[in-house]
Structures are given as C-alpha cells and as structure tokens.
Amino acid sequence: MNITLCCTDTKIEPWLQGLAAALPHAHISVWQPGAPQADYAVVWAPPQQFLDEQPALRALFNIGAGVDALLKLRMPPGCQIVRIDDGGMAVQMAEYVCHAVVRHFRELDAYEGDMRAGRWGFRRPRVRSEFPVGVMGLGVLGERVARALAHFDFPVNGWSRSPKVVDGVRGFSGAEGFHDFLAASRVLVNLLPLTPDTQDIINRDTLSRLQPGGYVINVARGAHLVEEDLLALIDSGHIAGATLDVFRTEPLPVGHPFWTHPRITATPHTSARTMREESIAQITRKMAAMERGEAVAGTVDPGRGY
Ligand code: NAP
Ligand code: GLV
C-alpha cells in the first residue's frame, strides 16, 4: 500500500512517523511534485497540482471535519473523500460552545468587569427557559453539542437537513422547518458544513427571526456569516453579542471591527482541533476497512457537499 501525505500549514513529520508506526508494511512518504502514484492520500488543503498528478488515488483522507476547501478542487476520478468524524473534536466543540453559552447566560464578563473595578454587586438571575439555544447542524459535532447543552437544562432546538430524533432536543428540519427553528431560538449555534445551500445562512433575515436579545456562536465556517449584518443587528440591539471562532478571512485582518468590538468574543479557529493520535488511529482503521472492501463512516457525498 502506497500512502502520500500532502498537508499545508501542518507540521508533517509527526504525521509521517505516526502513520509509519501504525502501518509498518505500507510505503509512506511526503508528496513532492513528480512523486510516484499512491493508493491513499492524507491531506489538508492540498494544491490542485497534487490531485492532478495523482489520478489513481483510491481515497483522500482529510485531516479535519470540514471538506469545503477540498470540494472546490478537481478530484481524481473515482477517488473517495473521507473526513475525520469526531476523532476527539466533538468533546472540544461541546466544551467550547457550552462555555460560550454559560458565559453569556450567567453574565460572567460583566461580573469580571465589576470585580476588577472593585464592585461587589449582584445581577438579577436570568431565567433559563428564556434562553432557548438553537443548534444548526445535528451531525457528529452538532448532536454532541446539543446533548451537552441539554444537560444544563437549556431548552435546546436542533436543525438538520433530514429529520433527527435526539433526546432532550426539539428537532426541526429542512427549509420548511428553518423559520420555526429560528423563532424558537434565542441563542444560535452554527455547526453546519459550508455548502452552496448554507453559505451566508446567518444574515440579516436569519438574525432578525431570532428572539430579541439573541446571541450568535459561529464555530463552523466564516462564510456562513454575513459579518456586516451581524454588526448591524448588534448595533440595533436585537442581537446582544457573539462568540466567533471562524471568519471569512483567516487570520482575521488587521483593523477588522471584530478585534475590538465590546460585544464580540473572537478566537483563532481553535474550537475543535484535529487530534493527531486519534486521527491517525481513525484513518488507519478506515484504510484497513477499505482494503477489505467495506464502507467507512465519514465518506463525503460530493453532490451534497458534506
Ligand atoms: P456532519 O457530521 O457532516 O454534520 C452536518 C450536519 O449539518 C448534519 O446534521 C446535516 O444534516 C446538517 N446540514 C447539512 N446541510 C444542511 C442544510 N442545507 N440544511 C440543514 N441542515 C444541514 O459535520 P460535523 O462533523 O458535525 O462538522 C460540522 C462542521 O463543523 C464542519 O463541516 C466544519 O466546517 C466545522 N468544524 C469547525 C471546527 C472548528 O475548529 N471551528 C472544527 C471541526 C469542524 P443531516 O443530518 O440531515 O445530514
Ligand atoms: C476544522 O475547522 C475542521 O474542519 O476540522
């Protein structure tokens, strides 16, 4: 079995060593232009030249959950795309989103400001039932996040393409369920894949349909959010603020209003990081299953876009 690695913005040596340790009989190398044909590739944001030079690849293993960047490229014919499903990301996403929701709900920033100013003061406790949280995308990550939020007794709504039943979560689905889902939610969490159907989905219209005092947590992709619409709705007072981990341009450009906006908390695309050891174990398990002719979880449907 020949495996090639082509991962930009990634420290490649530990991946090479980890894969070699897990698959001692495979031939594994880091791709260079003109390299021999491989059966499988482990990739992150590869250049088009890589795909053009590897027409016989059987599968590409993406070392992240989102495949939007990969699907913009021309794929070798018949090559399957397999993404990381969970691999240690779901628990990170659950802790990040629960932290953001609880921090907002419990007004922890305001309390921190008070304490730093030497003020010992109480705020009226907020009513949990008035903070329904809507999770867009009930896939591997969204379902885990929705379940975790339900443990804190928040009312939780979930929206997916096909109907889903998740304990403690009120389900909505499809375009026909979208407006009802938004109207039932005050906090909006985005865990959709970026596809032609979901690009710009968090916009003025969507945000206006949330309950007053809405709060936005975008942990999926920057291109889901129309940034100027969010700023306008925060200015109007309809949206109380946002926690954003992903941006239309990353790194966030110098001078972008999100850097300093008092109602926006920003983090550098770090809500759920790829865990190398778990991912190597998952990828090698899936390669072995493919070699046996079995279907593997996380295989992307290019027509659907995720
Ligand atoms: P997933 O398992 O593929 O789940 C996607 C969910 O979105 C599914 O529930 C799907 O519905 C739903 N969906 C897709 N298109 C829809 C549409 N048009 N309308 C309504 N629902 C739709 O994906 P995942 O593993 O949970 O990951 C989600 C995304 O998180 C990734 O694509 C990636 O962009 C992002 N991510 C970000 C970070 C970070 O660090 N910020 C880390 C990892 C992932 P069905 O259930 O009906 O198919
Ligand atoms: C990170 O954003 C991922 O898609 O895994």
XYZ file of C-alpha atoms and ligand atoms in Angstrom:
359
model
C 0.000 0.000 0.000
C 1.430 3.414 -1.023
C 0.398 6.416 1.033
C 1.284 10.016 0.295
C 0.940 12.996 2.650
C 0.137 16.469 1.395
C -0.847 18.766 4.257
C -0.259 22.512 4.073
C 0.018 24.540 7.296
C 0.719 21.303 9.184
C 3.850 20.020 10.934
C 4.192 16.937 8.762
C 6.947 14.920 10.489
C 4.805 13.658 13.422
C 2.072 12.576 10.959
C 4.637 10.703 8.894
C 6.061 8.979 11.979
C 2.616 8.190 13.429
C 1.326 6.682 10.193
C 4.557 4.699 9.705
C 4.267 3.278 13.228
C 0.617 2.315 12.684
C 1.188 0.820 9.212
C 4.685 -0.743 9.276
C 4.179 -2.569 5.959
C 2.982 0.448 3.972
C 5.202 2.740 1.931
C 4.536 6.252 3.271
C 6.095 9.474 2.020
C 5.562 13.214 1.897
C 4.392 14.296 -1.562
C 6.738 16.248 -3.828
C 5.930 17.253 -7.425
C 6.698 14.279 -9.661
C 6.362 11.718 -6.825
C 5.178 8.176 -7.743
C 1.478 7.190 -7.701
C -0.088 6.470 -4.309
C -3.180 4.435 -3.363
C -4.243 6.695 -0.491
C -3.520 10.289 0.457
C -3.672 12.057 3.798
C -4.347 15.703 3.081
C -5.127 19.170 4.372
C -5.647 21.945 1.793
C -3.604 20.265 -0.970
C -2.804 22.203 -4.161
C -4.605 21.291 -7.397
C -1.245 20.115 -8.822
C -1.164 17.328 -6.230
C -4.568 15.975 -7.291
C -3.729 16.332 -10.990
C -0.527 14.316 -10.503
C -2.259 11.525 -8.529
C -5.051 10.304 -10.856
C -5.100 6.754 -9.432
C -5.797 7.681 -5.790
C -8.484 5.459 -4.245
C -9.209 7.774 -1.335
C -8.230 11.089 0.163
C -8.291 11.267 3.959
C -8.897 14.857 5.042
C -7.344 15.559 8.458
C -10.269 17.758 9.502
C -14.056 17.541 9.610
C -14.899 20.198 7.013
C -14.280 19.413 3.344
C -15.484 22.688 1.797
C -11.967 23.718 0.639
C -11.287 20.258 -0.791
C -14.540 20.187 -2.760
C -13.512 23.350 -4.612
C -10.734 21.318 -6.296
C -10.919 18.913 -9.273
C -10.779 15.390 -7.829
C -9.135 12.327 -9.394
C -11.927 10.224 -10.990
C -13.415 7.606 -8.651
C -11.471 8.894 -5.641
C -13.450 8.882 -2.395
C -13.104 11.685 0.139
C -13.147 10.654 3.782
C -13.145 13.216 6.579
C -12.435 12.912 10.285
C -15.625 12.142 12.136
C -15.227 13.193 15.745
C -11.680 11.925 16.421
C -11.699 13.926 19.687
C -13.282 17.051 18.159
C -16.840 16.563 19.463
C -15.924 16.896 23.144
C -13.855 20.022 22.394
C -16.756 21.545 20.479
C -19.154 20.718 23.322
C -16.926 22.382 25.924
C -16.306 25.468 23.734
C -19.994 26.047 22.954
C -21.226 25.300 26.483
C -18.589 27.687 27.826
C -19.743 30.440 25.436
C -23.438 29.901 26.239
C -22.902 29.779 30.011
C -20.533 32.776 29.971
C -23.195 34.823 28.177
C -26.180 33.497 30.152
C -24.504 33.990 33.553
C -23.154 37.449 32.540
C -19.663 36.388 33.594
C -17.961 39.154 31.574
C -19.998 41.795 33.408
C -19.184 40.202 36.780
C -15.500 40.112 35.862
C -15.654 43.824 34.959
C -17.357 44.582 38.275
C -14.796 42.688 40.322
C -11.872 44.334 38.517
C -13.482 47.702 39.259
C -13.790 46.768 42.944
C -17.610 46.471 42.780
C -19.388 43.729 44.759
C -22.789 43.672 43.098
C -25.487 41.190 42.158
C -27.467 40.981 38.940
C -30.945 39.519 38.801
C -30.566 35.826 37.848
C -31.615 35.191 34.255
C -34.347 32.680 33.539
C -33.055 29.591 31.727
C -36.325 28.946 29.930
C -35.921 32.378 28.298
C -32.631 31.288 26.676
C -33.562 28.554 24.201
C -30.482 27.511 22.219
C -30.800 26.535 18.557
C -28.084 24.318 17.086
C -27.837 24.436 13.280
C -26.433 21.109 12.111
C -27.061 17.969 14.138
C -24.194 15.927 12.739
C -21.263 14.390 14.585
C -20.382 17.688 16.308
C -23.786 19.394 16.474
C -25.502 16.448 18.124
C -22.814 16.230 20.810
C -23.116 19.984 21.434
C -26.925 19.837 21.596
C -26.823 16.953 24.096
C -24.261 18.779 26.255
C -26.395 21.953 26.328
C -29.464 19.912 27.291
C -27.521 18.683 30.357
C -27.507 22.296 31.603
C -31.318 22.308 31.272
C -31.361 24.917 28.496
C -34.260 24.381 26.105
C -32.435 23.074 23.000
C -33.631 23.139 19.380
C -31.810 21.375 16.566
C -31.999 21.913 12.811
C -30.788 19.430 10.213
C -31.420 18.610 6.555
C -33.222 15.343 7.336
C -35.419 14.842 10.443
C -33.497 13.682 13.540
C -34.515 12.485 16.965
C -32.114 13.475 19.756
C -33.048 13.091 23.431
C -33.781 16.441 25.064
C -33.672 18.301 21.751
C -36.641 19.668 19.817
C -35.997 18.786 16.190
C -36.628 20.910 13.085
C -35.574 20.006 9.578
C -35.308 21.217 6.025
C -36.025 24.614 4.522
C -39.649 24.270 5.693
C -38.579 23.987 9.342
C -35.988 26.779 9.313
C -38.112 29.808 10.237
C -39.881 27.953 13.064
C -36.476 26.813 14.351
C -35.173 30.401 14.386
C -38.322 31.787 16.010
C -37.989 29.178 18.779
C -34.333 30.109 19.487
C -32.571 32.979 21.234
C -29.007 31.687 21.107
C -27.891 30.443 17.682
C -25.030 27.937 17.383
C -23.741 27.151 13.893
C -22.348 23.678 13.195
C -23.339 23.299 9.558
C -20.927 22.254 6.829
C -20.179 25.027 4.321
C -22.040 24.169 1.100
C -23.796 26.219 -1.607
C -27.012 25.795 0.454
C -25.516 27.063 3.712
C -23.164 29.858 2.583
C -24.265 33.250 4.084
C -27.025 31.491 6.028
C -26.521 33.714 9.094
C -27.642 37.029 7.643
C -29.905 39.965 8.450
C -33.083 37.972 7.778
C -31.979 34.945 9.840
C -30.769 37.069 12.751
C -33.960 39.156 12.748
C -36.016 35.992 13.223
C -34.219 35.046 16.466
C -35.885 36.011 19.725
C -34.928 39.516 20.979
C -31.610 39.631 22.824
C -30.238 36.906 20.558
C -26.682 35.618 20.777
C -24.628 34.025 17.979
C -21.942 31.353 18.285
C -20.282 30.537 14.953
C -17.909 27.595 15.151
C -18.346 26.172 11.650
C -17.051 28.371 8.801
C -16.651 32.129 8.386
C -18.531 32.169 5.077
C -21.725 31.084 6.868
C -21.964 34.537 8.443
C -22.584 37.870 6.728
C -20.358 39.824 9.090
C -21.777 43.312 8.400
C -25.323 42.012 9.073
C -24.248 40.734 12.479
C -22.639 44.094 13.318
C -25.788 45.957 12.206
C -28.080 43.738 14.321
C -25.812 44.150 17.354
C -25.933 47.923 16.833
C -29.743 47.796 16.601
C -29.872 45.933 19.939
C -31.714 42.884 18.525
C -28.565 40.761 18.950
C -26.761 41.003 22.291
C -23.398 39.738 21.040
C -21.472 36.879 19.528
C -18.701 34.373 20.074
C -16.907 33.724 16.789
C -14.207 31.136 16.136
C -14.211 31.330 12.331
C -14.060 34.246 9.910
C -14.499 34.986 6.225
C -10.784 35.813 6.063
C -8.401 33.957 8.361
C -6.291 35.155 10.070
C -8.731 37.949 10.906
C -7.374 41.005 9.027
C -5.673 43.817 10.920
C -8.217 46.551 11.701
C -11.279 44.269 11.359
C -14.024 45.519 13.727
C -14.295 42.079 15.409
C -10.857 42.532 17.030
C -12.096 45.250 19.353
C -15.913 45.039 19.381
C -17.016 45.015 23.033
C -19.843 42.529 22.352
C -17.820 40.078 20.291
C -15.528 37.391 21.628
C -13.190 36.050 18.947
C -10.886 33.028 18.956
C -8.488 31.935 16.159
C -10.297 28.882 14.642
C -9.472 26.720 17.605
C -12.816 25.491 18.980
C -12.130 21.878 17.949
C -8.604 20.973 16.876
C -7.584 17.875 14.984
C -6.116 15.413 17.490
C -3.202 13.756 15.724
C -3.112 10.407 17.519
C -6.880 9.848 17.400
C -6.956 10.919 13.760
C -4.118 8.593 12.747
C -5.880 5.708 14.510
C -9.154 6.566 12.753
C -7.541 6.968 9.305
C -5.588 3.709 9.512
C -8.710 1.846 10.724
C -10.624 3.216 7.752
C -7.851 2.335 5.281
C -7.907 -1.244 6.564
C -11.717 -1.356 6.192
C -11.432 -0.039 2.620
C -8.823 -2.678 1.814
C -11.410 -5.270 2.951
C -13.956 -3.638 0.638
C -16.082 -2.256 3.492
C -17.861 1.125 3.547
C -16.418 3.649 6.029
C -18.050 6.363 8.139
C -17.278 9.950 7.191
C -17.270 9.284 3.435
C -18.251 12.547 1.763
C -21.069 12.786 -0.758
C -19.750 15.422 -3.224
C -23.268 16.061 -4.548
C -24.464 17.001 -1.054
C -21.275 18.910 -0.259
C -20.505 17.159 3.070
P -21.581 16.474 9.826
O -21.485 15.296 10.726
O -21.463 16.250 8.358
O -22.984 17.179 10.151
C -23.530 18.159 9.340
C -24.938 18.482 9.840
O -25.425 19.610 9.116
C -25.937 17.337 9.609
O -26.847 17.273 10.680
C -26.667 17.788 8.342
O -27.999 17.305 8.221
C -26.705 19.287 8.557
N -26.885 20.000 7.284
C -26.091 19.997 6.193
N -26.612 20.764 5.227
C -27.782 21.253 5.710
C -28.788 22.101 5.188
N -28.711 22.593 3.951
N -29.843 22.382 5.968
C -29.955 21.877 7.218
N -29.024 21.066 7.784
C -27.951 20.764 7.033
O -20.489 17.555 10.213
P -19.694 17.735 11.595
O -18.610 16.744 11.721
O -20.689 17.832 12.685
O -18.989 19.153 11.341
C -19.732 20.314 11.032
C -18.816 21.436 10.568
O -18.088 21.971 11.665
C -17.709 21.038 9.586
O -18.206 20.934 8.261
C -16.700 22.144 9.756
O -16.951 23.183 8.819
C -16.971 22.675 11.152
N -15.820 22.443 12.058
C -15.223 23.529 12.632
C -14.170 23.333 13.508
C -13.512 24.488 14.202
O -12.477 24.317 14.836
N -14.080 25.669 14.159
C -13.719 22.033 13.796
C -14.347 20.967 13.168
C -15.407 21.182 12.309
P -28.299 15.720 8.061
O -28.086 15.158 9.455
O -29.707 15.654 7.641
O -27.303 15.205 7.059
C -11.702 22.436 11.217
O -12.176 23.507 11.001
C -12.175 21.217 10.649
O -12.985 21.279 9.699
O -11.769 20.138 11.110
